[in-house]
Amino acid sequence: MRFSKYTILLLLSIFLLAGCHTSSNFERQQREKEKIERRMRKRAEKRARKEAKKREKEARKAAKKKKKGKGKDNDYREETRVIERFDMEGRTFTDNKAAVRSRFHFKDHNTTSVEMAKKIGIEPCETREEAERKVKKLNYIESNRYYLVDNLTHSVPYLGDGARDLLYDIGKRFQKRLKKLGYREHRIIVTSILRTREDIARLRKVNGNAVRNSAHLYGTTFDLSYSRFNRIDMEGNMVDNTTMANILGEVLSELRDEGRCRIIFERNQHCFHVMSSE
């Protein structure tokens, strides 16, 4: 069958228009996604500023009470006023061959953990836009003296109260053990936090181990790398990643025995999948 040159030009025009339309839709979706992420960051920053003002006000009140002899030892929330001002990038060291002892290859059942997460966490969000509305019930998680929040690509930095406190305690106990052993100060690195169903769908395209009904959907779960640690102080002896990975394993085992969390050791992703029980 032969086509006239006009027919060929017409067909080419149709193909070009179809290609432009597809490209336009993709660009529009990307713009929408970036717009949502910008709004979420602005809300988080606004909330962080508001909480900072509230903490400063409470700190002034506590200082007055202490001056009068009525002050008591500060708890977690008092101490975070100091660590949240911590602003240091440090230097991250990676060793994908870091060897974690078999006793720290935790294998808590994911199904049971998800059932627990459903009881204490939020309702899962389908999209980032929906998450933007629901994060008011959660806490914004940002880097501080005890942990570094990684560049999150498939999650957003929000956790419930129990998971937030658990993460803080893991980082603090980890550094306390390093100091006791005479090693340099390092931070643990948080690699994943709250995910939407949309995030999980994208993640499954690049990570076959990602499950649809993940505990990350409920604001109760986070991942901690055992192959990467962030050095923030040169005082003390050098320490390798394998040693730190096993120190982190000891801390997690301790908190697990206390009934505060469930854990899955993820060899392929080089992380501990930690699910809060509170």
C-alpha atoms as an extended CHARMM CRD file, in Angstrom:
* protein
*
       278  EXT
         1         1  MET       CA              0.0000000000        0.0000000000        0.0000000000  PROA      1               0.0000000000
         2         2  ARG       CA              1.3480000000        3.3870000000       -0.9620000000  PROA      2               0.0000000000
         3         3  PHE       CA              0.7330000000        6.6080000000        0.9320000000  PROA      3               0.0000000000
         4         4  SER       CA              0.7600000000       10.0490000000       -0.5560000000  PROA      4               0.0000000000
         5         5  LYS       CA              3.1770000000       12.5500000000        0.8920000000  PROA      5               0.0000000000
         6         6  TYR       CA              0.2190000000       14.4290000000        2.4160000000  PROA      6               0.0000000000
         7         7  THR       CA             -0.9480000000       11.2810000000        4.2180000000  PROA      7               0.0000000000
         8         8  ILE       CA              2.5530000000       10.6680000000        5.5390000000  PROA      8               0.0000000000
         9         9  LEU       CA              2.7940000000       14.2730000000        6.7800000000  PROA      9               0.0000000000
        10        10  LEU       CA             -0.5970000000       13.9070000000        8.4840000000  PROA      10              0.0000000000
        11        11  LEU       CA              0.4610000000       10.7020000000       10.2700000000  PROA      11              0.0000000000
        12        12  LEU       CA              3.7110000000       12.2840000000       11.4050000000  PROA      12              0.0000000000
        13        13  SER       CA              1.7910000000       15.2600000000       12.7670000000  PROA      13              0.0000000000
        14        14  ILE       CA             -0.5140000000       12.9510000000       14.7380000000  PROA      14              0.0000000000
        15        15  PHE       CA              2.4300000000       11.0550000000       16.2550000000  PROA      15              0.0000000000
        16        16  LEU       CA              4.1740000000       14.2880000000       17.2040000000  PROA      16              0.0000000000
        17        17  LEU       CA              1.0240000000       15.6880000000       18.8250000000  PROA      17              0.0000000000
        18        18  ALA       CA              0.5100000000       12.4600000000       20.8020000000  PROA      18              0.0000000000
        19        19  GLY       CA              4.1170000000       12.5790000000       22.0160000000  PROA      19              0.0000000000
        20        20  CYS       CA              3.8000000000       16.2090000000       23.0830000000  PROA      20              0.0000000000
        21        21  HSD       CA              0.5670000000       15.4180000000       24.9640000000  PROA      21              0.0000000000
        22        22  THR       CA              2.2130000000       12.5530000000       26.8880000000  PROA      22              0.0000000000
        23        23  SER       CA              5.2280000000       14.7010000000       27.7310000000  PROA      23              0.0000000000
        24        24  SER       CA              2.9380000000       17.5240000000       28.8580000000  PROA      24              0.0000000000
        25        25  ASN       CA              1.0190000000       15.1870000000       31.2150000000  PROA      25              0.0000000000
        26        26  PHE       CA              4.2490000000       13.8920000000       32.7600000000  PROA      26              0.0000000000
        27        27  GLU       CA              5.5990000000       17.4070000000       33.3220000000  PROA      27              0.0000000000
        28        28  ARG       CA              2.2940000000       18.4880000000       34.8630000000  PROA      28              0.0000000000
        29        29  GLN       CA              2.3740000000       15.5300000000       37.2790000000  PROA      29              0.0000000000
        30        30  GLN       CA              5.9550000000       16.3440000000       38.2540000000  PROA      30              0.0000000000
        31        31  ARG       CA              5.0300000000       19.9850000000       38.9000000000  PROA      31              0.0000000000
        32        32  GLU       CA              2.0920000000       18.9080000000       41.0680000000  PROA      32              0.0000000000
        33        33  LYS       CA              4.3170000000       16.5390000000       43.0710000000  PROA      33              0.0000000000
        34        34  GLU       CA              6.9510000000       19.2480000000       43.6230000000  PROA      34              0.0000000000
        35        35  LYS       CA              4.2330000000       21.7090000000       44.6320000000  PROA      35              0.0000000000
        36        36  ILE       CA              2.8940000000       19.3040000000       47.2760000000  PROA      36              0.0000000000
        37        37  GLU       CA              6.3850000000       18.6180000000       48.6410000000  PROA      37              0.0000000000
        38        38  ARG       CA              7.0890000000       22.3660000000       48.8960000000  PROA      38              0.0000000000
        39        39  ARG       CA              3.8430000000       22.8990000000       50.8140000000  PROA      39              0.0000000000
        40        40  MET       CA              4.7110000000       20.0560000000       53.1920000000  PROA      40              0.0000000000
        41        41  ARG       CA              8.1570000000       21.5140000000       53.8530000000  PROA      41              0.0000000000
        42        42  LYS       CA              6.7130000000       24.9860000000       54.5050000000  PROA      42              0.0000000000
        43        43  ARG       CA              4.1430000000       23.5900000000       56.9250000000  PROA      43              0.0000000000
        44        44  ALA       CA              6.8130000000       21.5580000000       58.7060000000  PROA      44              0.0000000000
        45        45  GLU       CA              9.0920000000       24.6150000000       59.0060000000  PROA      45              0.0000000000
        46        46  LYS       CA              6.2250000000       26.7500000000       60.3060000000  PROA      46              0.0000000000
        47        47  ARG       CA              5.3430000000       24.0960000000       62.8490000000  PROA      47              0.0000000000
        48        48  ALA       CA              8.9870000000       23.7390000000       63.9070000000  PROA      48              0.0000000000
        49        49  ARG       CA              9.2500000000       27.5320000000       64.4620000000  PROA      49              0.0000000000
        50        50  LYS       CA              6.0740000000       27.5140000000       66.5380000000  PROA      50              0.0000000000
        51        51  GLU       CA              7.3120000000       24.6110000000       68.6550000000  PROA      51              0.0000000000
        52        52  ALA       CA             10.7080000000       26.3060000000       69.0980000000  PROA      52              0.0000000000
        53        53  LYS       CA              9.0070000000       29.4280000000       70.4840000000  PROA      53              0.0000000000
        54        54  LYS       CA              6.9300000000       27.2820000000       72.8120000000  PROA      54              0.0000000000
        55        55  ARG       CA             10.0240000000       25.4510000000       74.0440000000  PROA      55              0.0000000000
        56        56  GLU       CA             11.8890000000       28.7010000000       74.6690000000  PROA      56              0.0000000000
        57        57  LYS       CA              8.9440000000       29.9750000000       76.7030000000  PROA      57              0.0000000000
        58        58  GLU       CA              8.8750000000       26.7660000000       78.7480000000  PROA      58              0.0000000000
        59        59  ALA       CA             12.6590000000       26.9560000000       79.1990000000  PROA      59              0.0000000000
        60        60  ARG       CA             12.3500000000       30.4430000000       80.6860000000  PROA      60              0.0000000000
        61        61  LYS       CA              9.6880000000       29.1970000000       83.1020000000  PROA      61              0.0000000000
        62        62  ALA       CA             11.8460000000       26.2070000000       84.0750000000  PROA      62              0.0000000000
        63        63  ALA       CA             14.8360000000       28.4890000000       84.6550000000  PROA      63              0.0000000000
        64        64  LYS       CA             12.7700000000       30.6730000000       87.0020000000  PROA      64              0.0000000000
        65        65  LYS       CA             11.5830000000       27.6280000000       88.9600000000  PROA      65              0.0000000000
        66        66  LYS       CA             15.1230000000       26.3020000000       89.2130000000  PROA      66              0.0000000000
        67        67  LYS       CA             16.2990000000       29.6570000000       90.4970000000  PROA      67              0.0000000000
        68        68  LYS       CA             13.6810000000       29.4600000000       93.2390000000  PROA      68              0.0000000000
        69        69  GLY       CA             14.7930000000       25.9520000000       94.1520000000  PROA      69              0.0000000000
        70        70  LYS       CA             11.7660000000       24.2290000000       92.6160000000  PROA      70              0.0000000000
        71        71  GLY       CA             13.4290000000       22.9000000000       89.4710000000  PROA      71              0.0000000000
        72        72  LYS       CA             13.6470000000       19.1650000000       88.7890000000  PROA      72              0.0000000000
        73        73  ASP       CA             15.7020000000       17.0400000000       86.4330000000  PROA      73              0.0000000000
        74        74  ASN       CA             14.6910000000       17.6280000000       82.8250000000  PROA      74              0.0000000000
        75        75  ASP       CA             13.1390000000       14.7820000000       80.8320000000  PROA      75              0.0000000000
        76        76  TYR       CA             13.3460000000       14.0060000000       77.1230000000  PROA      76              0.0000000000
        77        77  ARG       CA             11.4730000000       17.1030000000       75.9700000000  PROA      77              0.0000000000
        78        78  GLU       CA             13.6740000000       19.4180000000       78.0400000000  PROA      78              0.0000000000
        79        79  GLU       CA             16.8520000000       17.9000000000       76.6170000000  PROA      79              0.0000000000
        80        80  THR       CA             15.6780000000       18.1900000000       73.0050000000  PROA      80              0.0000000000
        81        81  ARG       CA             15.8080000000       21.9730000000       73.3520000000  PROA      81              0.0000000000
        82        82  VAL       CA             19.5790000000       21.6520000000       73.3570000000  PROA      82              0.0000000000
        83        83  ILE       CA             20.0370000000       18.9880000000       70.6980000000  PROA      83              0.0000000000
        84        84  GLU       CA             17.6520000000       20.5980000000       68.2090000000  PROA      84              0.0000000000
        85        85  ARG       CA             20.0410000000       23.5310000000       67.9450000000  PROA      85              0.0000000000
        86        86  PHE       CA             22.7830000000       21.1380000000       66.8790000000  PROA      86              0.0000000000
        87        87  ASP       CA             23.8110000000       21.9970000000       63.3280000000  PROA      87              0.0000000000
        88        88  MET       CA             26.6900000000       19.9180000000       61.9660000000  PROA      88              0.0000000000
        89        89  GLU       CA             26.8630000000       17.8240000000       58.8250000000  PROA      89              0.0000000000
        90        90  GLY       CA             29.7100000000       15.6600000000       60.0600000000  PROA      90              0.0000000000
        91        91  ARG       CA             31.2960000000       13.0700000000       57.7870000000  PROA      91              0.0000000000
        92        92  THR       CA             29.4930000000        9.9080000000       56.7180000000  PROA      92              0.0000000000
        93        93  PHE       CA             31.4040000000        6.6310000000       56.4050000000  PROA      93              0.0000000000
        94        94  THR       CA             29.9620000000        3.7200000000       54.3980000000  PROA      94              0.0000000000
        95        95  ASP       CA             30.9270000000        0.0640000000       54.5080000000  PROA      95              0.0000000000
        96        96  ASN       CA             28.4620000000       -2.2470000000       52.7590000000  PROA      96              0.0000000000
        97        97  LYS       CA             30.4590000000       -5.2150000000       54.0230000000  PROA      97              0.0000000000
        98        98  ALA       CA             29.8750000000       -4.3140000000       57.6810000000  PROA      98              0.0000000000
        99        99  ALA       CA             29.3130000000       -7.6620000000       59.4330000000  PROA      99              0.0000000000
       100       100  VAL       CA             26.4350000000       -7.8170000000       61.9050000000  PROA      100             0.0000000000
       101       101  ARG       CA             26.5700000000      -10.7280000000       64.3480000000  PROA      101             0.0000000000
       102       102  SER       CA             23.8740000000      -13.3710000000       63.8690000000  PROA      102             0.0000000000
       103       103  ARG       CA             22.3010000000      -12.6370000000       67.2660000000  PROA      103             0.0000000000
       104       104  PHE       CA             21.2630000000       -9.2390000000       65.8810000000  PROA      104             0.0000000000
       105       105  HSD       CA             19.5950000000      -10.6870000000       62.7640000000  PROA      105             0.0000000000
       106       106  PHE       CA             16.1850000000       -9.9060000000       64.2390000000  PROA      106             0.0000000000
       107       107  LYS       CA             13.2400000000      -11.6390000000       62.5510000000  PROA      107             0.0000000000
       108       108  ASP       CA             10.0920000000      -10.3050000000       64.2240000000  PROA      108             0.0000000000
       109       109  HSD       CA              7.0070000000      -11.1790000000       62.1920000000  PROA      109             0.0000000000
       110       110  ASN       CA              5.9530000000       -8.3500000000       59.8730000000  PROA      110             0.0000000000
       111       111  THR       CA              2.2340000000       -9.2500000000       59.8850000000  PROA      111             0.0000000000
       112       112  THR       CA              2.0320000000       -9.0650000000       63.6840000000  PROA      112             0.0000000000
       113       113  SER       CA              3.9220000000       -5.7670000000       63.6630000000  PROA      113             0.0000000000
       114       114  VAL       CA              1.5710000000       -4.2940000000       61.0520000000  PROA      114             0.0000000000
       115       115  GLU       CA             -1.4480000000       -5.2800000000       63.1770000000  PROA      115             0.0000000000
       116       116  MET       CA              0.1450000000       -3.4830000000       66.1300000000  PROA      116             0.0000000000
       117       117  ALA       CA              0.9260000000       -0.4390000000       63.9550000000  PROA      117             0.0000000000
       118       118  LYS       CA             -2.7320000000       -0.2510000000       62.8810000000  PROA      118             0.0000000000
       119       119  LYS       CA             -3.8010000000        0.0320000000       66.5320000000  PROA      119             0.0000000000
       120       120  ILE       CA             -1.3970000000        2.7870000000       67.5710000000  PROA      120             0.0000000000
       121       121  GLY       CA             -0.6810000000        4.6000000000       64.2900000000  PROA      121             0.0000000000
       122       122  ILE       CA             -2.5220000000        6.8190000000       61.8210000000  PROA      122             0.0000000000
       123       123  GLU       CA             -4.7030000000        5.7030000000       58.9290000000  PROA      123             0.0000000000
       124       124  PRO       CA             -2.5150000000        5.0870000000       55.8450000000  PROA      124             0.0000000000
       125       125  CYS       CA             -2.2960000000        7.9120000000       53.2940000000  PROA      125             0.0000000000
       126       126  GLU       CA             -2.7950000000        7.2420000000       49.6130000000  PROA      126             0.0000000000
       127       127  THR       CA             -0.7860000000       10.2250000000       48.3730000000  PROA      127             0.0000000000
       128       128  ARG       CA              1.6240000000       12.8970000000       49.6090000000  PROA      128             0.0000000000
       129       129  GLU       CA             -1.2350000000       15.3860000000       49.3290000000  PROA      129             0.0000000000
       130       130  GLU       CA             -3.3010000000       13.3500000000       51.8030000000  PROA      130             0.0000000000
       131       131  ALA       CA             -0.2650000000       12.9570000000       54.0780000000  PROA      131             0.0000000000
       132       132  GLU       CA              0.1050000000       16.7310000000       54.0690000000  PROA      132             0.0000000000
       133       133  ARG       CA             -3.3060000000       16.9870000000       55.7680000000  PROA      133             0.0000000000
       134       134  LYS       CA             -2.6830000000       14.1870000000       58.2790000000  PROA      134             0.0000000000
       135       135  VAL       CA              0.8020000000       15.0900000000       59.5110000000  PROA      135             0.0000000000
       136       136  LYS       CA             -0.7150000000       17.4450000000       62.0930000000  PROA      136             0.0000000000
       137       137  LYS       CA             -1.1470000000       14.3320000000       64.2560000000  PROA      137             0.0000000000
       138       138  LEU       CA              2.5500000000       13.4440000000       63.9510000000  PROA      138             0.0000000000
       139       139  ASN       CA              5.9780000000       14.8820000000       64.8320000000  PROA      139             0.0000000000
       140       140  TYR       CA              8.3780000000       16.3450000000       62.2760000000  PROA      140             0.0000000000
       141       141  ILE       CA             11.6660000000       14.4160000000       62.4420000000  PROA      141             0.0000000000
       142       142  GLU       CA             14.8640000000       16.3270000000       61.6890000000  PROA      142             0.0000000000
       143       143  SER       CA             18.5620000000       15.7070000000       62.2160000000  PROA      143             0.0000000000
       144       144  ASN       CA             19.9830000000       16.4410000000       65.6640000000  PROA      144             0.0000000000
       145       145  ARG       CA             22.9560000000       15.4230000000       67.8260000000  PROA      145             0.0000000000
       146       146  TYR       CA             21.8320000000       11.8070000000       68.0990000000  PROA      146             0.0000000000
       147       147  TYR       CA             20.7290000000       10.9310000000       64.5710000000  PROA      147             0.0000000000
       148       148  LEU       CA             20.9980000000       12.1480000000       60.9870000000  PROA      148             0.0000000000
       149       149  VAL       CA             17.9180000000       12.0230000000       58.7390000000  PROA      149             0.0000000000
       150       150  ASP       CA             19.0250000000       10.8420000000       55.3070000000  PROA      150             0.0000000000
       151       151  ASN       CA             17.9180000000       12.3740000000       52.0090000000  PROA      151             0.0000000000
       152       152  LEU       CA             14.4750000000       10.7220000000       51.9050000000  PROA      152             0.0000000000
       153       153  THR       CA             13.2950000000        9.7630000000       48.4140000000  PROA      153             0.0000000000
       154       154  HSD       CA             10.4060000000        7.3820000000       49.1680000000  PROA      154             0.0000000000
       155       155  SER       CA              9.1590000000        8.6630000000       52.5230000000  PROA      155             0.0000000000
       156       156  VAL       CA              8.4520000000       11.8270000000       54.5210000000  PROA      156             0.0000000000
       157       157  PRO       CA              9.9610000000       12.7270000000       57.9460000000  PROA      157             0.0000000000
       158       158  TYR       CA              7.0420000000       12.2330000000       60.3480000000  PROA      158             0.0000000000
       159       159  LEU       CA              6.5210000000        9.8640000000       63.3080000000  PROA      159             0.0000000000
       160       160  GLY       CA              4.0730000000        9.3760000000       66.1520000000  PROA      160             0.0000000000
       161       161  ASP       CA              5.0650000000       10.1730000000       69.7430000000  PROA      161             0.0000000000
       162       162  GLY       CA              6.1390000000        6.6290000000       70.6560000000  PROA      162             0.0000000000
       163       163  ALA       CA              8.2950000000        6.1270000000       67.5650000000  PROA      163             0.0000000000
       164       164  ARG       CA              9.7960000000        9.6180000000       67.9250000000  PROA      164             0.0000000000
       165       165  ASP       CA             10.8370000000        8.9080000000       71.5410000000  PROA      165             0.0000000000
       166       166  LEU       CA             12.1500000000        5.4590000000       70.5850000000  PROA      166             0.0000000000
       167       167  LEU       CA             14.3480000000        6.8970000000       67.8280000000  PROA      167             0.0000000000
       168       168  TYR       CA             15.7210000000        9.5040000000       70.2240000000  PROA      168             0.0000000000
       169       169  ASP       CA             16.5650000000        6.8650000000       72.8530000000  PROA      169             0.0000000000
       170       170  ILE       CA             18.2870000000        4.6110000000       70.2990000000  PROA      170             0.0000000000
       171       171  GLY       CA             20.5330000000        7.4660000000       69.1710000000  PROA      171             0.0000000000
       172       172  LYS       CA             21.3230000000        8.5420000000       72.7310000000  PROA      172             0.0000000000
       173       173  ARG       CA             22.1260000000        5.0410000000       73.9990000000  PROA      173             0.0000000000
       174       174  PHE       CA             24.2570000000        4.3800000000       70.9140000000  PROA      174             0.0000000000
       175       175  GLN       CA             26.4140000000        7.4450000000       71.5710000000  PROA      175             0.0000000000
       176       176  LYS       CA             26.6160000000        6.6740000000       75.2820000000  PROA      176             0.0000000000
       177       177  ARG       CA             28.0940000000        3.2290000000       74.4840000000  PROA      177             0.0000000000
       178       178  LEU       CA             30.5610000000        4.7110000000       71.9920000000  PROA      178             0.0000000000
       179       179  LYS       CA             31.7610000000        7.1780000000       74.6230000000  PROA      179             0.0000000000
       180       180  LYS       CA             32.0330000000        4.4790000000       77.2910000000  PROA      180             0.0000000000
       181       181  LEU       CA             34.2300000000        2.4080000000       74.9430000000  PROA      181             0.0000000000
       182       182  GLY       CA             36.4150000000        5.4330000000       74.1520000000  PROA      182             0.0000000000
       183       183  TYR       CA             35.3620000000        5.7890000000       70.5130000000  PROA      183             0.0000000000
       184       184  ARG       CA             34.7210000000        8.9350000000       68.4850000000  PROA      184             0.0000000000
       185       185  GLU       CA             31.2090000000       10.3430000000       68.4870000000  PROA      185             0.0000000000
       186       186  HSD       CA             29.0100000000        9.1960000000       65.5900000000  PROA      186             0.0000000000
       187       187  ARG       CA             25.3270000000        9.5240000000       64.7340000000  PROA      187             0.0000000000
       188       188  ILE       CA             23.0630000000        6.7660000000       63.4700000000  PROA      188             0.0000000000
       189       189  ILE       CA             21.4090000000        7.4630000000       60.0920000000  PROA      189             0.0000000000
       190       190  VAL       CA             17.6440000000        7.2320000000       59.4950000000  PROA      190             0.0000000000
       191       191  THR       CA             17.0280000000        6.0780000000       55.9190000000  PROA      191             0.0000000000
       192       192  SER       CA             13.2190000000        5.8020000000       55.7380000000  PROA      192             0.0000000000
       193       193  ILE       CA             10.2550000000        6.9870000000       57.8120000000  PROA      193             0.0000000000
       194       194  LEU       CA              6.5600000000        7.5210000000       56.9050000000  PROA      194             0.0000000000
       195       195  ARG       CA              5.4470000000        6.2580000000       53.4900000000  PROA      195             0.0000000000
       196       196  THR       CA              2.2450000000        6.7570000000       51.5020000000  PROA      196             0.0000000000
       197       197  ARG       CA              0.7740000000        4.0110000000       49.3320000000  PROA      197             0.0000000000
       198       198  GLU       CA              1.9590000000        6.0410000000       46.3530000000  PROA      198             0.0000000000
       199       199  ASP       CA              5.5250000000        5.9870000000       47.7840000000  PROA      199             0.0000000000
       200       200  ILE       CA              5.3650000000        2.2190000000       48.2210000000  PROA      200             0.0000000000
       201       201  ALA       CA              4.1380000000        1.7240000000       44.6520000000  PROA      201             0.0000000000
       202       202  ARG       CA              7.1310000000        3.7040000000       43.3630000000  PROA      202             0.0000000000
       203       203  LEU       CA              9.5030000000        1.8910000000       45.7080000000  PROA      203             0.0000000000
       204       204  ARG       CA              8.3210000000       -1.5440000000       44.5640000000  PROA      204             0.0000000000
       205       205  LYS       CA              9.5520000000       -0.7230000000       41.0620000000  PROA      205             0.0000000000
       206       206  VAL       CA             13.1360000000       -0.5080000000       42.3200000000  PROA      206             0.0000000000
       207       207  ASN       CA             12.9970000000       -2.6850000000       45.4570000000  PROA      207             0.0000000000
       208       208  GLY       CA             11.3180000000       -6.0540000000       45.1410000000  PROA      208             0.0000000000
       209       209  ASN       CA             11.4140000000       -6.5480000000       48.9430000000  PROA      209             0.0000000000
       210       210  ALA       CA              9.0410000000       -3.6380000000       49.5780000000  PROA      210             0.0000000000
       211       211  VAL       CA              5.6140000000       -4.8760000000       50.7280000000  PROA      211             0.0000000000
       212       212  ARG       CA              2.2850000000       -3.2050000000       49.9760000000  PROA      212             0.0000000000
       213       213  ASN       CA              0.9900000000       -3.4070000000       53.5480000000  PROA      213             0.0000000000
       214       214  SER       CA              4.0860000000       -1.9130000000       55.1490000000  PROA      214             0.0000000000
       215       215  ALA       CA              4.3830000000       -0.7980000000       58.7880000000  PROA      215             0.0000000000
       216       216  HSD       CA              5.8610000000        2.4480000000       57.3570000000  PROA      216             0.0000000000
       217       217  LEU       CA              2.2990000000        3.5020000000       56.4600000000  PROA      217             0.0000000000
       218       218  TYR       CA              1.2860000000        4.1830000000       60.0600000000  PROA      218             0.0000000000
       219       219  GLY       CA              3.8910000000        6.6220000000       61.4400000000  PROA      219             0.0000000000
       220       220  THR       CA              5.2500000000        4.0000000000       63.8550000000  PROA      220             0.0000000000
       221       221  THR       CA              8.2390000000        2.7090000000       61.8780000000  PROA      221             0.0000000000
       222       222  PHE       CA             11.6670000000        3.8130000000       60.6640000000  PROA      222             0.0000000000
       223       223  ASP       CA             14.7830000000        2.2320000000       59.1160000000  PROA      223             0.0000000000
       224       224  LEU       CA             18.3040000000        2.6230000000       60.5280000000  PROA      224             0.0000000000
       225       225  SER       CA             21.3660000000        1.9230000000       58.4160000000  PROA      225             0.0000000000
       226       226  TYR       CA             23.9440000000       -0.4960000000       59.8140000000  PROA      226             0.0000000000
       227       227  SER       CA             26.4660000000        0.1630000000       57.0240000000  PROA      227             0.0000000000
       228       228  ARG       CA             26.6000000000        3.9860000000       57.2880000000  PROA      228             0.0000000000
       229       229  PHE       CA             27.3930000000        6.2170000000       60.2800000000  PROA      229             0.0000000000
       230       230  ASN       CA             27.9740000000        9.9540000000       60.5630000000  PROA      230             0.0000000000
       231       231  ARG       CA             31.0610000000       11.1090000000       62.5320000000  PROA      231             0.0000000000
       232       232  ILE       CA             30.5930000000       14.4040000000       64.3730000000  PROA      232             0.0000000000
       233       233  ASP       CA             33.6080000000       14.5100000000       66.7100000000  PROA      233             0.0000000000
       234       234  MET       CA             37.3150000000       13.6550000000       66.4130000000  PROA      234             0.0000000000
       235       235  GLU       CA             37.8560000000       13.1220000000       70.1450000000  PROA      235             0.0000000000
       236       236  GLY       CA             38.4480000000        9.4720000000       71.0230000000  PROA      236             0.0000000000
       237       237  ASN       CA             39.6570000000        6.3790000000       69.2000000000  PROA      237             0.0000000000
       238       238  MET       CA             38.8300000000        5.5010000000       65.6040000000  PROA      238             0.0000000000
       239       239  VAL       CA             36.0370000000        2.9630000000       65.1600000000  PROA      239             0.0000000000
       240       240  ASP       CA             35.0330000000        0.8990000000       62.1290000000  PROA      240             0.0000000000
       241       241  ASN       CA             31.5070000000        0.4130000000       60.7870000000  PROA      241             0.0000000000
       242       242  THR       CA             31.3440000000       -3.2590000000       61.7560000000  PROA      242             0.0000000000
       243       243  THR       CA             31.9870000000       -2.3740000000       65.4020000000  PROA      243             0.0000000000
       244       244  MET       CA             29.3630000000        0.3870000000       65.3070000000  PROA      244             0.0000000000
       245       245  ALA       CA             26.8440000000       -1.8770000000       63.5460000000  PROA      245             0.0000000000
       246       246  ASN       CA             27.1130000000       -4.3760000000       66.4080000000  PROA      246             0.0000000000
       247       247  ILE       CA             26.9440000000       -1.6550000000       69.0640000000  PROA      247             0.0000000000
       248       248  LEU       CA             23.7280000000       -0.4830000000       67.3920000000  PROA      248             0.0000000000
       249       249  GLY       CA             22.5400000000       -4.1140000000       67.4170000000  PROA      249             0.0000000000
       250       250  GLU       CA             23.1570000000       -4.2910000000       71.1810000000  PROA      250             0.0000000000
       251       251  VAL       CA             21.1490000000       -1.1020000000       71.7710000000  PROA      251             0.0000000000
       252       252  LEU       CA             18.2540000000       -2.3580000000       69.6500000000  PROA      252             0.0000000000
       253       253  SER       CA             18.3020000000       -5.7540000000       71.3580000000  PROA      253             0.0000000000
       254       254  GLU       CA             18.1090000000       -4.0410000000       74.7400000000  PROA      254             0.0000000000
       255       255  LEU       CA             15.1030000000       -1.9020000000       73.7460000000  PROA      255             0.0000000000
       256       256  ARG       CA             13.4440000000       -4.9160000000       72.1170000000  PROA      256             0.0000000000
       257       257  ASP       CA             13.8070000000       -6.8800000000       75.3740000000  PROA      257             0.0000000000
       258       258  GLU       CA             12.2000000000       -3.9440000000       77.1770000000  PROA      258             0.0000000000
       259       259  GLY       CA              9.1560000000       -4.4120000000       74.9200000000  PROA      259             0.0000000000
       260       260  ARG       CA              9.4980000000       -1.0360000000       73.2280000000  PROA      260             0.0000000000
       261       261  CYS       CA              9.9330000000       -2.2440000000       69.6630000000  PROA      261             0.0000000000
       262       262  ARG       CA              9.9610000000       -5.0500000000       67.1060000000  PROA      262             0.0000000000
       263       263  ILE       CA             12.7920000000       -5.3370000000       64.5890000000  PROA      263             0.0000000000
       264       264  ILE       CA             13.5560000000       -6.9580000000       61.2500000000  PROA      264             0.0000000000
       265       265  PHE       CA             17.1440000000       -7.2540000000       60.0220000000  PROA      265             0.0000000000
       266       266  GLU       CA             17.1790000000       -6.3930000000       56.2910000000  PROA      266             0.0000000000
       267       267  ARG       CA             20.3620000000       -7.6990000000       54.7290000000  PROA      267             0.0000000000
       268       268  ASN       CA             19.7010000000       -6.4570000000       51.1680000000  PROA      268             0.0000000000
       269       269  GLN       CA             18.8520000000       -2.9250000000       52.2670000000  PROA      269             0.0000000000
       270       270  HSD       CA             21.6610000000       -2.7700000000       54.9020000000  PROA      270             0.0000000000
       271       271  CYS       CA             19.2780000000       -1.6090000000       57.6070000000  PROA      271             0.0000000000
       272       272  PHE       CA             17.3440000000       -2.4510000000       60.7580000000  PROA      272             0.0000000000
       273       273  HSD       CA             13.5780000000       -2.0720000000       60.2140000000  PROA      273             0.0000000000
       274       274  VAL       CA             12.3840000000       -0.7670000000       63.6090000000  PROA      274             0.0000000000
       275       275  MET       CA              8.6850000000       -0.7430000000       64.6240000000  PROA      275             0.0000000000
       276       276  SER       CA              7.6380000000        1.0530000000       67.8040000000  PROA      276             0.0000000000
       277       277  SER       CA              5.3460000000       -0.7960000000       70.2330000000  PROA      277             0.0000000000
       278       278  GLU       CA              4.2370000000        2.4260000000       71.9450000000  PROA      278             0.0000000000
